[in-house]
mmCIF file of C-alpha atoms and ligand atoms in Angstrom:
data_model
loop_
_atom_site.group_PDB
_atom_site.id
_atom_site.type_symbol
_atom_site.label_atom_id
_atom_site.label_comp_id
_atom_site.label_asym_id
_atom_site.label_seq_id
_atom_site.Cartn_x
_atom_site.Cartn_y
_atom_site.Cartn_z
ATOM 1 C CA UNK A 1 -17.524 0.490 -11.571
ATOM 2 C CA UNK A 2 -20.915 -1.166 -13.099
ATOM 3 C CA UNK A 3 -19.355 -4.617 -12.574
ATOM 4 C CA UNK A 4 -20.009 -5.228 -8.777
ATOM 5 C CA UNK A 5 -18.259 -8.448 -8.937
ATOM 6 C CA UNK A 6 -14.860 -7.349 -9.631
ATOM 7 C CA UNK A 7 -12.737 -5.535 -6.509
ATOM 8 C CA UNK A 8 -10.322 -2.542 -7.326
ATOM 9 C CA UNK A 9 -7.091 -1.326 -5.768
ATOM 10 C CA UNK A 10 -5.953 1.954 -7.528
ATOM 11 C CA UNK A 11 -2.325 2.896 -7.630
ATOM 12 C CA UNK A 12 -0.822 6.055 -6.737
ATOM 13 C CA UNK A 13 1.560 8.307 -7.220
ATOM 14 C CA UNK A 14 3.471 10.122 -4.075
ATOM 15 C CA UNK A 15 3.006 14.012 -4.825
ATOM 16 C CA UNK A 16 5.175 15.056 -1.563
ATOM 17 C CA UNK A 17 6.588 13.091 1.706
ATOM 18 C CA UNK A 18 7.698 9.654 0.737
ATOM 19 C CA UNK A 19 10.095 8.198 3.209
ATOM 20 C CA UNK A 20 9.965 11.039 5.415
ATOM 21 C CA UNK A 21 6.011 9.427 6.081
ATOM 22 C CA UNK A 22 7.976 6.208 7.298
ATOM 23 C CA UNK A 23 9.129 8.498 10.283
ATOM 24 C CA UNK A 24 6.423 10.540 11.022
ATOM 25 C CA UNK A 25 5.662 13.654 8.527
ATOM 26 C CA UNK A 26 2.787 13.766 6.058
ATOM 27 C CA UNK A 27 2.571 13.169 2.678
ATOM 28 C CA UNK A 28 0.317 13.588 0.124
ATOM 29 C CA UNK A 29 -0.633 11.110 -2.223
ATOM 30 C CA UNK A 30 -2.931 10.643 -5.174
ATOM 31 C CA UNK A 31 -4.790 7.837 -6.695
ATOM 32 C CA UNK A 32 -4.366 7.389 -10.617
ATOM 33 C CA UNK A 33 -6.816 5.184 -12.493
ATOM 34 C CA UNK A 34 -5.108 2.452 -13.534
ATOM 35 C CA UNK A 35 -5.151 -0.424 -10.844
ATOM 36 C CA UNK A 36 -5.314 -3.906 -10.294
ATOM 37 C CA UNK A 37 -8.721 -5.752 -10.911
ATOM 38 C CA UNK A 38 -9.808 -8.875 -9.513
ATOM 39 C CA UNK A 39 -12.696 -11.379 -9.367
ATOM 40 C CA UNK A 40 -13.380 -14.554 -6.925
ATOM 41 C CA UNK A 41 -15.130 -17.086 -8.226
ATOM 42 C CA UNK A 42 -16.316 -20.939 -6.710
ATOM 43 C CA UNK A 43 -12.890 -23.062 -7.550
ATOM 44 C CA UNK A 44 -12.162 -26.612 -6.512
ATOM 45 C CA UNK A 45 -9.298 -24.976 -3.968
ATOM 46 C CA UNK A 46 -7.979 -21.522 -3.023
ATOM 47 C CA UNK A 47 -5.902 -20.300 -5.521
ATOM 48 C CA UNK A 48 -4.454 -16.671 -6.735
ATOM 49 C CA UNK A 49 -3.629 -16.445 -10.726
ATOM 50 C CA UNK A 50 -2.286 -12.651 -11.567
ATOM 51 C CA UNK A 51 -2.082 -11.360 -15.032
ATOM 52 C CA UNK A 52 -0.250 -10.422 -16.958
ATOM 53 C CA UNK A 53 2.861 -11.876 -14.658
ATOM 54 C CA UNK A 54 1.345 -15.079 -15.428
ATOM 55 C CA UNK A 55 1.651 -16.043 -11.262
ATOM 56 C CA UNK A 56 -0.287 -19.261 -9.478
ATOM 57 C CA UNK A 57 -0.146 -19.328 -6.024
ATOM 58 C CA UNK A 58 -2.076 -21.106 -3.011
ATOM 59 C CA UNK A 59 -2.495 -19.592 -0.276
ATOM 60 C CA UNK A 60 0.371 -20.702 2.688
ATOM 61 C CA UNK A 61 1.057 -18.966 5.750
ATOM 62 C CA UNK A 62 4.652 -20.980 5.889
ATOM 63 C CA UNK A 63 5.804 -20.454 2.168
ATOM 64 C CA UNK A 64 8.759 -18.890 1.006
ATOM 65 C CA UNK A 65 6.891 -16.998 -2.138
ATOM 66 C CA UNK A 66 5.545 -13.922 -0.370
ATOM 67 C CA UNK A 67 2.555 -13.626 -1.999
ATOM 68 C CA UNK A 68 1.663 -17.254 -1.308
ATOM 69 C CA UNK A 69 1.741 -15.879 2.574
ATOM 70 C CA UNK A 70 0.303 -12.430 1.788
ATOM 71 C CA UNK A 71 -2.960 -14.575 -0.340
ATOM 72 C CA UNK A 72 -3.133 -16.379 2.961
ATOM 73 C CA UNK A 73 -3.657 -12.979 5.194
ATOM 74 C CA UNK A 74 -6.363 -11.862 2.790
ATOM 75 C CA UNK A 75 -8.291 -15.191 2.872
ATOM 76 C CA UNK A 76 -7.858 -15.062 6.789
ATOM 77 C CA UNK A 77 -10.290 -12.122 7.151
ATOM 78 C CA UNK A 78 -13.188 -14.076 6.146
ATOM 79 C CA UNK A 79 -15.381 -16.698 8.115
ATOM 80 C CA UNK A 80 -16.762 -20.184 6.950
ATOM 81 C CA UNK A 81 -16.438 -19.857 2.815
ATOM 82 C CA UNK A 82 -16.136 -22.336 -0.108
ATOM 83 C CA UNK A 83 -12.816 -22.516 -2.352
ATOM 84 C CA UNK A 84 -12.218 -19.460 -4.378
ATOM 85 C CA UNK A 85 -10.208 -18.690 -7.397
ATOM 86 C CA UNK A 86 -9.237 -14.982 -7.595
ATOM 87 C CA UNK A 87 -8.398 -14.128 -10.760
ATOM 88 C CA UNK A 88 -6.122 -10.727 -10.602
ATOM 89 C CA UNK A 89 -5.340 -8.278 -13.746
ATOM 90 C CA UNK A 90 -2.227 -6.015 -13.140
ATOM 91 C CA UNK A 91 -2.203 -2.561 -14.906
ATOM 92 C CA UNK A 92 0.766 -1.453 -12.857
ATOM 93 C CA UNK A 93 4.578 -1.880 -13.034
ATOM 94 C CA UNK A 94 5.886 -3.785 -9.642
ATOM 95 C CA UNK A 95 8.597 -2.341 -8.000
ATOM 96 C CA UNK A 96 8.029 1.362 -10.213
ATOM 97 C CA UNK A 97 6.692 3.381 -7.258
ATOM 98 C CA UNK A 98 3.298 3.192 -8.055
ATOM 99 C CA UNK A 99 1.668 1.290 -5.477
ATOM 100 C CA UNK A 100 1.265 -1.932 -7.189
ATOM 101 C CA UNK A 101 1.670 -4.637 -4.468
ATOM 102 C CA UNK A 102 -0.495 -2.605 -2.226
ATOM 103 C CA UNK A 103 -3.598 -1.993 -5.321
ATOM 104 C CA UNK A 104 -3.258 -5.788 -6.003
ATOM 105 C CA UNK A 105 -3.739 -6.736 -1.747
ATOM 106 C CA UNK A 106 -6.822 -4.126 -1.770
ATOM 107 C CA UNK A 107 -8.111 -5.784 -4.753
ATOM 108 C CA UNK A 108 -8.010 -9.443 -3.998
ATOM 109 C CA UNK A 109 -9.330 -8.402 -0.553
ATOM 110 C CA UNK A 110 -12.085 -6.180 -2.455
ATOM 111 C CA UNK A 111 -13.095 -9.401 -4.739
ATOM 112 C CA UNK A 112 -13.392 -12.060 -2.153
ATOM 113 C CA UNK A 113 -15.163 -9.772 -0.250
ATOM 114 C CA UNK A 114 -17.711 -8.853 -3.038
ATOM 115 C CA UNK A 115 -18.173 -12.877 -3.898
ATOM 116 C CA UNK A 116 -19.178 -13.406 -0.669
ATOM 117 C CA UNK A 117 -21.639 -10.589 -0.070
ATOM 118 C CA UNK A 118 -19.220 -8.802 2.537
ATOM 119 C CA UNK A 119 -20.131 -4.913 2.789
ATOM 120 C CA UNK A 120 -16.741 -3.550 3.816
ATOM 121 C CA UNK A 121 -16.084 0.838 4.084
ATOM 122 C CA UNK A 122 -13.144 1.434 1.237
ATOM 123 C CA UNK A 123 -11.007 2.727 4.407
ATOM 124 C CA UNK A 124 -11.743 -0.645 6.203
ATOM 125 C CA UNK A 125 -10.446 -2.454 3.285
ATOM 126 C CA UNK A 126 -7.779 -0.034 3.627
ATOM 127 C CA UNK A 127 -6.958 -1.135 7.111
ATOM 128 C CA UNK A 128 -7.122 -4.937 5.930
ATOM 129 C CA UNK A 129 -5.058 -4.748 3.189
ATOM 130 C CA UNK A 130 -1.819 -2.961 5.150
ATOM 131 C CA UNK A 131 -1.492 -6.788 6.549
ATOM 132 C CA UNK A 132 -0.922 -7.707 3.326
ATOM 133 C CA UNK A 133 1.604 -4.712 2.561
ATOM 134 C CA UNK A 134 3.185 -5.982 5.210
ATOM 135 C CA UNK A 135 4.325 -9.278 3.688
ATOM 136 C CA UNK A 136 6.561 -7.095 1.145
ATOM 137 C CA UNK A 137 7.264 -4.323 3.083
ATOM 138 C CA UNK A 138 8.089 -5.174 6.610
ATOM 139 C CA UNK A 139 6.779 -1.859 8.519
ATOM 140 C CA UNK A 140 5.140 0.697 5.449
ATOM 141 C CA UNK A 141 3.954 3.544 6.924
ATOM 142 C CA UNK A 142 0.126 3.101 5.337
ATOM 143 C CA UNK A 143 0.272 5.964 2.626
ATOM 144 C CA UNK A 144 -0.231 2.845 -0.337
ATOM 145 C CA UNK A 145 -3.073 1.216 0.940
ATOM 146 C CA UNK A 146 -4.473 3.650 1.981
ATOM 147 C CA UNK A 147 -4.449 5.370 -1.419
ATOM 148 C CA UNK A 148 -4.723 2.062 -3.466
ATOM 149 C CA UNK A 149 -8.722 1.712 -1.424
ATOM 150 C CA UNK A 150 -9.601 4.998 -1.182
ATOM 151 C CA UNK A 151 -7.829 6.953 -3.748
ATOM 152 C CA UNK A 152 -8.061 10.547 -4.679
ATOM 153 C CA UNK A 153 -6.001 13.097 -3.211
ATOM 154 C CA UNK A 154 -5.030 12.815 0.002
ATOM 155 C CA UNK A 155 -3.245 13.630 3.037
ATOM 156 C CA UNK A 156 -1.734 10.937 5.315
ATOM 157 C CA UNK A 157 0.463 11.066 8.262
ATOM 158 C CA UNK A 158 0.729 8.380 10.564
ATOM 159 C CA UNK A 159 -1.274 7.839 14.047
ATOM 160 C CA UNK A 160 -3.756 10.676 12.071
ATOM 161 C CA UNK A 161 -7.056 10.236 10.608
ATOM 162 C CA UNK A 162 -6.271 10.072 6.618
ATOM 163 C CA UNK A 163 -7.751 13.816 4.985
ATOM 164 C CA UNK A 164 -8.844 14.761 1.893
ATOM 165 C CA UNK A 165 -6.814 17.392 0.093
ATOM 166 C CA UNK A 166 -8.916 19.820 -1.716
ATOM 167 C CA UNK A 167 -7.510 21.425 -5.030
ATOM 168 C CA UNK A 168 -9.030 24.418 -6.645
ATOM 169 C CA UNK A 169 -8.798 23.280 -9.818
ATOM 170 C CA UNK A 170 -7.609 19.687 -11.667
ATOM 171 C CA UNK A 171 -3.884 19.677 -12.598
ATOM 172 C CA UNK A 172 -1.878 17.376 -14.700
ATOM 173 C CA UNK A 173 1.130 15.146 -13.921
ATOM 174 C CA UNK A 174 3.313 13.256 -15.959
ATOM 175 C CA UNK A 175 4.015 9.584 -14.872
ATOM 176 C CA UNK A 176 6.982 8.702 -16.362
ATOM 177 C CA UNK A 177 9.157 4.976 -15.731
ATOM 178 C CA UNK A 178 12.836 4.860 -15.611
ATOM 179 C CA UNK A 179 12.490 1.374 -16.408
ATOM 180 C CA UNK A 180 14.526 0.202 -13.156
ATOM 181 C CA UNK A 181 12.805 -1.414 -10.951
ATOM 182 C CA UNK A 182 13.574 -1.610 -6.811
ATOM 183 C CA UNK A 183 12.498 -3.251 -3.518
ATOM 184 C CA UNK A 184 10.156 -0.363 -1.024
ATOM 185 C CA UNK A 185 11.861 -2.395 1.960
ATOM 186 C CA UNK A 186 15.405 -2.063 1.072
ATOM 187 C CA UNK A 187 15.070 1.394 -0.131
ATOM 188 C CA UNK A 188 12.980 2.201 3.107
ATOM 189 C CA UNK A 189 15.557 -0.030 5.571
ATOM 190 C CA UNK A 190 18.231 2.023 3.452
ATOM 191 C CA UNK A 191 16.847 5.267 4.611
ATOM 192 C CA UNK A 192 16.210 3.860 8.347
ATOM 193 C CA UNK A 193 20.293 3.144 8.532
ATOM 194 C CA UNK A 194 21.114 7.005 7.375
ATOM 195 C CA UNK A 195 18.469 7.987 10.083
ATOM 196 C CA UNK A 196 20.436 5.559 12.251
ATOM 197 C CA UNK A 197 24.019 6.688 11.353
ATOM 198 C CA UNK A 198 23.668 10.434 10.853
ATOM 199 C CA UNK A 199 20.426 11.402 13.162
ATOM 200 C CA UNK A 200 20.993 14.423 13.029
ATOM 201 C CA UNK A 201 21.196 15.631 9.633
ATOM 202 C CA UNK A 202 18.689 12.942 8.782
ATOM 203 C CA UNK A 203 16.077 14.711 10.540
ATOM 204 C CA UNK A 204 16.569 17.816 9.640
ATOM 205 C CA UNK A 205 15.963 16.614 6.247
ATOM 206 C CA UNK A 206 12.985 14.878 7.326
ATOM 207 C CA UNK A 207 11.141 17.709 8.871
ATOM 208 C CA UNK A 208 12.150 19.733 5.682
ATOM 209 C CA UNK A 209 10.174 17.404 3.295
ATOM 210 C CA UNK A 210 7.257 17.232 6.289
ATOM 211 C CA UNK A 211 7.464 21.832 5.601
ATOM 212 C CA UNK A 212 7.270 20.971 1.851
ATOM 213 C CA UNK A 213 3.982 18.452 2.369
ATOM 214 C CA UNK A 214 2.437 21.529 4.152
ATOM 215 C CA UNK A 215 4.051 24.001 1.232
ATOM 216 C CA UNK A 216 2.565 21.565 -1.666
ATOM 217 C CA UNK A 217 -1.214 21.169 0.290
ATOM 218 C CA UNK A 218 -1.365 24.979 0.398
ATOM 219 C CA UNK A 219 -0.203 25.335 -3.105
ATOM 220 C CA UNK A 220 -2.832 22.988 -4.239
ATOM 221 C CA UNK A 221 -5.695 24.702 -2.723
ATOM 222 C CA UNK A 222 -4.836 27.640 -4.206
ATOM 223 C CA UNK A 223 -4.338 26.404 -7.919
ATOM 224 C CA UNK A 224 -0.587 27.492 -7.536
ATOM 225 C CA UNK A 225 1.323 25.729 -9.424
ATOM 226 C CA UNK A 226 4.411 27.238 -9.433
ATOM 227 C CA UNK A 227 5.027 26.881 -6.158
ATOM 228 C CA UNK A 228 3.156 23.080 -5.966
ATOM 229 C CA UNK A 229 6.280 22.525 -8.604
ATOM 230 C CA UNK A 230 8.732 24.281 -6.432
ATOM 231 C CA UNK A 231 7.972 21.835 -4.201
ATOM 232 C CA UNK A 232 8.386 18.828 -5.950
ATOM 233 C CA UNK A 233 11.896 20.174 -7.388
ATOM 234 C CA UNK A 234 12.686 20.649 -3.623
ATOM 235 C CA UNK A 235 11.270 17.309 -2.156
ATOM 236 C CA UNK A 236 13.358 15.765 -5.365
ATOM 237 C CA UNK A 237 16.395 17.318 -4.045
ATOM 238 C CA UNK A 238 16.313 16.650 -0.352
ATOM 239 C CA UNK A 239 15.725 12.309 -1.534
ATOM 240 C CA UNK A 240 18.445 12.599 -3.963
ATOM 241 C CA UNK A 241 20.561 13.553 -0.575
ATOM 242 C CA UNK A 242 19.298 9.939 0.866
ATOM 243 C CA UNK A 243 20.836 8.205 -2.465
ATOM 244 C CA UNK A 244 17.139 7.770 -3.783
ATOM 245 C CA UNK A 245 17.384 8.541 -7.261
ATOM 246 C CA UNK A 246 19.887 6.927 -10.021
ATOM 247 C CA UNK A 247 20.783 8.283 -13.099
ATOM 248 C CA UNK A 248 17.980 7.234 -15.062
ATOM 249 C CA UNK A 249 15.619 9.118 -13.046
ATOM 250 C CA UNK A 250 18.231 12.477 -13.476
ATOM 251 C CA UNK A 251 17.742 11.953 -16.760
ATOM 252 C CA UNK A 252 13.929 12.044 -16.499
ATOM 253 C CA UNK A 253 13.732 15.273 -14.456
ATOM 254 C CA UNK A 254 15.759 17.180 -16.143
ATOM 255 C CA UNK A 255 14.040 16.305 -19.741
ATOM 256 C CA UNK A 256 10.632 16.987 -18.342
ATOM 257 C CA UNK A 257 12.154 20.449 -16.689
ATOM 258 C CA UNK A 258 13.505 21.237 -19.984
ATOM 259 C CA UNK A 259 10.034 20.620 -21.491
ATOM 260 C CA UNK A 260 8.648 23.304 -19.264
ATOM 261 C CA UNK A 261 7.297 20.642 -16.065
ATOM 262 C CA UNK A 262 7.064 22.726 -13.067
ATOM 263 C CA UNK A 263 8.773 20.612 -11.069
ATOM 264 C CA UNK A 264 9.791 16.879 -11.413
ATOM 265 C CA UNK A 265 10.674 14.055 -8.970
ATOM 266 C CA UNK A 266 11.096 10.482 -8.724
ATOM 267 C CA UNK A 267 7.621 9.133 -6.570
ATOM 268 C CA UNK A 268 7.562 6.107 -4.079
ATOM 269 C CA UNK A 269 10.599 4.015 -2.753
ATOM 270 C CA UNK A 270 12.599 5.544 -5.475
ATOM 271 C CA UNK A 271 16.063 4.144 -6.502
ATOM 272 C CA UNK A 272 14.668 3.862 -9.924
ATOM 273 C CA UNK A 273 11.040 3.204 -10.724
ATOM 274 C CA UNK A 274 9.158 6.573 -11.775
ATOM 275 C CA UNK A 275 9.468 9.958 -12.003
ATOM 276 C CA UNK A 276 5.996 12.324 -11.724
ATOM 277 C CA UNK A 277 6.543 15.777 -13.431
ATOM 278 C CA UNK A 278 3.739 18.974 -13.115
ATOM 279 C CA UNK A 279 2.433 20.099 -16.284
ATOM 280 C CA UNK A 280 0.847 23.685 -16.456
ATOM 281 C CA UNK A 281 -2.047 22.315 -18.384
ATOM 282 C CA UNK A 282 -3.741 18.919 -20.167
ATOM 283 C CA UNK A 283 -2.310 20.076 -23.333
ATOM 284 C CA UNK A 284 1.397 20.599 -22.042
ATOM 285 C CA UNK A 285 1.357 17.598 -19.852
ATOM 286 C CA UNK A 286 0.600 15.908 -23.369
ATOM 287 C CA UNK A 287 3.630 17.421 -25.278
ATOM 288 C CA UNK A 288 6.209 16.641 -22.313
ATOM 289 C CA UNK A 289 4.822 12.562 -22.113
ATOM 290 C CA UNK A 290 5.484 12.621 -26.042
ATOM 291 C CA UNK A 291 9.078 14.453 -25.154
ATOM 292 C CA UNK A 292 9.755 11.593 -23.054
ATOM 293 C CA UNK A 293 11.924 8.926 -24.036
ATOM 294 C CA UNK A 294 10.255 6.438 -21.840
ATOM 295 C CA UNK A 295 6.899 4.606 -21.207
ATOM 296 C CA UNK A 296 5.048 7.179 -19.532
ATOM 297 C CA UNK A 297 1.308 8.184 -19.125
ATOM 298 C CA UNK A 298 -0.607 11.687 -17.843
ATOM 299 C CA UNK A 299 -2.990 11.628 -14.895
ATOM 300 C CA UNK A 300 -5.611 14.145 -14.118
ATOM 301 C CA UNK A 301 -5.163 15.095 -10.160
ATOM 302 C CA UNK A 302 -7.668 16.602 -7.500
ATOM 303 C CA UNK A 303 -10.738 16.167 -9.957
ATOM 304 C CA UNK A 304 -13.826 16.269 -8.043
ATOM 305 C CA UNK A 305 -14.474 12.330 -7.069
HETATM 306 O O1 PMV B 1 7.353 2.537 -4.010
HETATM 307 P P1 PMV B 1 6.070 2.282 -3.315
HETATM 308 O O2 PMV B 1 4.855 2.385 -4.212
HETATM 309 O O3 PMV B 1 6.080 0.981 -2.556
HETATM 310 O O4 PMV B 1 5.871 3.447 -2.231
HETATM 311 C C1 PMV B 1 6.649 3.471 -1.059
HETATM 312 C C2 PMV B 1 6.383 4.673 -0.210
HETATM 313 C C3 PMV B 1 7.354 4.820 0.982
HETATM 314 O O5 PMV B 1 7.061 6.066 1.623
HETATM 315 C C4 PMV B 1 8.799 4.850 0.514
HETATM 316 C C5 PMV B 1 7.201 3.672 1.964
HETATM 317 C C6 PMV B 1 5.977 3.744 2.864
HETATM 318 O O6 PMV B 1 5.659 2.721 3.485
HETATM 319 O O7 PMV B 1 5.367 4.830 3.007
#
């Protein structure tokens, strides 16, 4: 980024292990390049203005309007400063999966820390911004923060030092929105009351998705991507069992199967939002985005950084 002023927060897209990360297993995430970008400059009074959702807030530890509080949180980290207007562009869909609310906290965080001089290490800012996650999303497990500062490919399990996945080679995903939109807490407190109700089962399916995380990492340093879609199919299946996908998303999976995508699965809270499908090259992730009767967009994973 040549413009040191302006802070970043990637989003991300959940290769393997959403949910099941929420109770303990791994995932593995990715960063994609689009992101929120934000800049803080000398206002008359704190305020937060995000693009293109056309949002003003001030910052207010007591207010109903969630990100008035989480604006607060972000401001709290830093000592004696003037005013500051943060001024926030959005690149991501809220609510879609991808990380958004979590890219936008690491951002503003990022931007008010670059006005003021702050050196901060991308996994500090990390660290920071989960107290902002936690505004929206009661008790996340990390993973989006995490990715949304540091990005890349990447291995996270809770109470564990966050690792870098190596890949052999880049491989392509398709990013593809249902166009529904949901809420990470309900999905994630509607997952908690099936681990609640049927413990049993619930945790077997758990530790299956935690088998496919260590499946998919294997795949992916090998450049097998066969079985890295395998994995997705199977991760796909195993959330579908915890009512996580709709229709919609089906839909989505089985037109980029058809295509010829390796494998295919909604990514993130799920319950609409978006579907990621494996291409076997740049070329043929092309052709199944165009197949795709949605907004969707292909992303270039485990590049070197
Ligand atoms: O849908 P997103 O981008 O908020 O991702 C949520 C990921 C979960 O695993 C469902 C929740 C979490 O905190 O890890």
């Amino acid at each position: 980024m040549s413009d040191r002023t302006l802070g970043f927060g990637g989003g991300k897209v959940i290769l393997v292990g959403e949910h099941a990360v929420v109770h303990g297993q791994p995932a593995i995430a990715a960063g994609v390049r689009r992101g929120v970008r934000a800049r803080a400059t000398l206002g008359p009074r704190d305020r937060l203005s995000i693009e293109p959702w056309g949002v003003r807030v001030e910052p207010n530890a007591a207010a109903s309007e969630p990100l008035a509080r989480a604006f607060d949180r972000a401001l709290a980290f830093q000592g004696q400063r003037p005013p500051l207007e943060v001024h926030a562009e959005v690149e991501l869909p809220p609510g879609a999966g991808l990380g958004c609310s979590a890219a936008l906290g690491v951002a503003v965080i990022d931007a008010v820390d670059r006005y003021l001089g702050v050196r901060r290490e991308r996994a500090d800012l990390a660290e920071l911004a989960l107290s902002w996650e936690r505004v929206f999303h009661g008790a996340p497990s990390g993973i989006d923060n995490t990715a949304a500062a540091v990005g890349g490919l990447l291995r996270f399990q809770r109470g564990s030092s966050v690792q870098v996945v190596r890949s052999r080679a880049p491989f392509y995903v398709v990013v593809a929105h249902s166009g529904e939109s949901s809420e990470t807490k309900v999905m994630v407190e509607a997952v908690a009351e099936r681990c609640r109700t049927e413990p049993v089962e619930s945790g077997r399916a758990l530790e299956q998705i935690g088998h496919l995380v260590d499946q998919a990492e294997a795949a992916i340093r090998d450049g097998d991507l066969n079985t890295l879609g395998r994995t997705l199919d199977g991760n796909h299946r195993v959330l579908r069992t915890f009512g996580l996908s709709t229709p919609k998303v089906e839909n989505l999976c089985e037109a980029a199967r058809r295509a010829g995508a390796l494998g295919a699965k909604v990514t993130g809270a799920g319950g609409g939002g978006c579907v990621i499908a494996l291409a076997q090259d740049a070329d043929h992730a092309i052709r199944v985005r165009d197949t795709l009767p949605v907004d969707a967009f292909v992303e270039e994973l485990g590049h070197a950084a």
